[in-house]
Amino acid sequence: MSTPVLRHFLRDDDLSPTEQADVLALAAKMKAHPFAVRPLEGPRTVAVISDKPTLRTQASFAAGIAELGGYPMMVDGKLAQIGTRESVEDTARVLGRQAAAIVWRTGDQSRIAAMAAHAGVPVVNSLTDQFHPCQTLADLLTITEHLGPVAGRTLAFVGDAACNMGHSYVLAGTLAGMHVRVAAPDGYAPDPAIVARAAEIGRETGGSVEVHTDPAAAVAGADVVATDTWVSMGSEDQAAEREQVFASYQVDQELLDRASDQVIVLHCLPAYRGKEITAEVLDGPRSVIWDQAENRRHVQKAVLAWLLAHAADAAAQPGEGP
């Protein structure tokens, strides 16, 4: 039997395929019975730090932590100046003495990795420039609710795949045994190392990953079509250029007609109608975007409960734990 260790959720493949399925099953139970699992009863505190603009992340973590019996300590990352006024490592040590877990929405992945290395409590990635693993767990729960088991399903992501959503879809999708197709212009494909990791995972789970430049090829027969804004946070000065580059990657009804008759549409929000997605599709009968937004709360509760259980097991080991 392996020795329990402190676990974090910094990228999608921090969970094994079995662990991902366990967390999703727990999320479904928590959605059905919101107050049945209370690992933060006390209340214990969870630090929720936001370096970037946020609505869904802050709201869903605050509501979810309260439902778990805890108290959300909201930290404005710009005021805290983490990494400038005080090092990431020292901030981790301070917050780790105050909170049962730390949730961070920040920039480069190296920052949250440094937080996890020094916090002594579980750390959850609520968004970095490279990954958005809580969002893709919410997406998998949403797909299951509408289409049933996800293994063997085809998910097509259309748009800027060189960023967090593109990377998280190829990892989370293949972990779940899905066939993930990405359609992005030249220069906006996902990191080849992450695609290689997804292919490796797919050989274990039966999933696969393909990278296209033609959105019609990626969407053909797909069960799920997903997209995201063309102008991510921090790329606002490239807005005009990006709108030209991605103009032919809009998810509209004509593109959606190439997918499965039962296709569902995902968007992590905020959405820009008339840019990456038309209002007809976003507000149409195939859209499950509002369920997807709600499910952030349920999966994040499950992630926190799962990590806290592992932290308690690790703390119980002589010489181990936070």
GROMACS .gro file of N, CA and C in nm, residues 34-35 37-48 60-74 98-101 301 304 308:
model
  108
   34PRO      N    1  -2.667   1.897  -0.190
   34PRO     CA    2  -2.566   2.002  -0.175
   34PRO      C    3  -2.501   2.012  -0.038
   35PHE      N    4  -2.570   1.969   0.069
   35PHE     CA    5  -2.516   1.989   0.204
   35PHE      C    6  -2.481   1.857   0.273
   37VAL      N    7  -2.208   1.664   0.231
   37VAL     CA    8  -2.065   1.647   0.258
   37VAL      C    9  -2.013   1.780   0.312
   38ARG      N   10  -1.958   1.778   0.436
   38ARG     CA   11  -1.922   1.905   0.504
   38ARG      C   12  -1.780   1.898   0.561
   39PRO      N   13  -1.677   1.879   0.478
   39PRO     CA   14  -1.541   1.866   0.531
   39PRO      C   15  -1.485   1.996   0.589
   40LEU      N   16  -1.552   2.109   0.560
   40LEU     CA   17  -1.504   2.238   0.611
   40LEU      C   18  -1.587   2.286   0.729
   41GLU      N   19  -1.671   2.197   0.783
   41GLU     CA   20  -1.755   2.236   0.897
   41GLU      C   21  -1.666   2.290   1.007
   42GLY      N   22  -1.709   2.399   1.065
   42GLY     CA   23  -1.633   2.466   1.172
   42GLY      C   24  -1.676   2.608   1.197
   43PRO      N   25  -1.660   2.700   1.097
   43PRO     CA   26  -1.609   2.675   0.960
   43PRO      C   27  -1.457   2.684   0.952
   44ARG      N   28  -1.400   2.600   0.863
   44ARG     CA   29  -1.260   2.613   0.826
   44ARG      C   30  -1.253   2.708   0.705
   45THR      N   31  -1.137   2.768   0.688
   45THR     CA   32  -1.121   2.872   0.586
   45THR      C   33  -1.049   2.818   0.462
   46VAL      N   34  -1.094   2.864   0.345
   46VAL     CA   35  -1.023   2.839   0.219
   46VAL      C   36  -0.988   2.974   0.159
   47ALA      N   37  -0.861   2.996   0.130
   47ALA     CA   38  -0.817   3.121   0.067
   47ALA      C   39  -0.842   3.113  -0.083
   48VAL      N   40  -0.917   3.210  -0.136
   48VAL     CA   41  -0.949   3.216  -0.279
   48VAL      C   42  -0.886   3.343  -0.335
   60SER      N   43  -1.858   3.079  -0.778
   60SER     CA   44  -1.877   2.935  -0.760
   60SER      C   45  -1.794   2.880  -0.644
   61PHE      N   46  -1.673   2.932  -0.625
   61PHE     CA   47  -1.595   2.886  -0.510
   61PHE      C   48  -1.655   2.937  -0.379
   62ALA      N   49  -1.699   3.063  -0.375
   62ALA     CA   50  -1.758   3.116  -0.252
   62ALA      C   51  -1.882   3.037  -0.213
   63ALA      N   52  -1.970   3.013  -0.309
   63ALA     CA   53  -2.093   2.938  -0.280
   63ALA      C   54  -2.060   2.794  -0.241
   64GLY      N   55  -1.967   2.733  -0.313
   64GLY     CA   56  -1.933   2.594  -0.286
   64GLY      C   57  -1.867   2.574  -0.151
   65ILE      N   58  -1.774   2.663  -0.115
   65ILE     CA   59  -1.707   2.653   0.015
   65ILE      C   60  -1.809   2.668   0.128
   66ALA      N   61  -1.904   2.760   0.111
   66ALA     CA   62  -2.010   2.776   0.212
   66ALA      C   63  -2.091   2.647   0.225
   67GLU      N   64  -2.124   2.584   0.112
   67GLU     CA   65  -2.202   2.460   0.116
   67GLU      C   66  -2.123   2.346   0.182
   68LEU      N   67  -1.991   2.352   0.174
   68LEU     CA   68  -1.907   2.251   0.240
   68LEU      C   69  -1.890   2.280   0.389
   69GLY      N   70  -1.951   2.389   0.438
   69GLY     CA   71  -1.943   2.424   0.579
   69GLY      C   72  -1.831   2.519   0.613
   70GLY      N   73  -1.763   2.572   0.511
   70GLY     CA   74  -1.646   2.654   0.535
   70GLY      C   75  -1.668   2.802   0.510
   71TYR      N   76  -1.557   2.877   0.518
   71TYR     CA   77  -1.559   3.022   0.500
   71TYR      C   78  -1.460   3.058   0.388
   72PRO      N   79  -1.507   3.127   0.282
   72PRO     CA   80  -1.416   3.167   0.175
   72PRO      C   81  -1.345   3.298   0.206
   73MET      N   82  -1.214   3.294   0.221
   73MET     CA   83  -1.134   3.415   0.242
   73MET      C   84  -1.094   3.469   0.105
   74MET      N   85  -1.164   3.573   0.058
   74MET     CA   86  -1.137   3.628  -0.075
   74MET      C   87  -1.016   3.722  -0.069
   98GLN      N   88  -0.309   2.974   0.768
   98GLN     CA   89  -0.440   3.034   0.796
   98GLN      C   90  -0.556   2.955   0.736
   99ALA      N   91  -0.529   2.881   0.630
   99ALA     CA   92  -0.637   2.821   0.553
   99ALA      C   93  -0.619   2.670   0.539
  100ALA      N   94  -0.732   2.601   0.521
  100ALA     CA   95  -0.727   2.456   0.500
  100ALA      C   96  -0.689   2.421   0.357
  101ALA      N   97  -0.708   2.516   0.266
  101ALA     CA   98  -0.672   2.496   0.125
  101ALA      C   99  -0.657   2.634   0.061
  301LYS      N  100  -1.644   2.180  -0.545
  301LYS     CA  101  -1.671   2.123  -0.412
  301LYS      C  102  -1.611   1.982  -0.403
  304LEU      N  103  -1.226   1.996  -0.377
  304LEU     CA  104  -1.182   2.035  -0.244
  304LEU      C  105  -1.202   1.921  -0.144
  308LEU      N  106  -0.895   1.745   0.049
  308LEU     CA  107  -0.890   1.753   0.195
  308LEU      C  108  -0.886   1.615   0.258
   0.00000   0.00000   0.00000
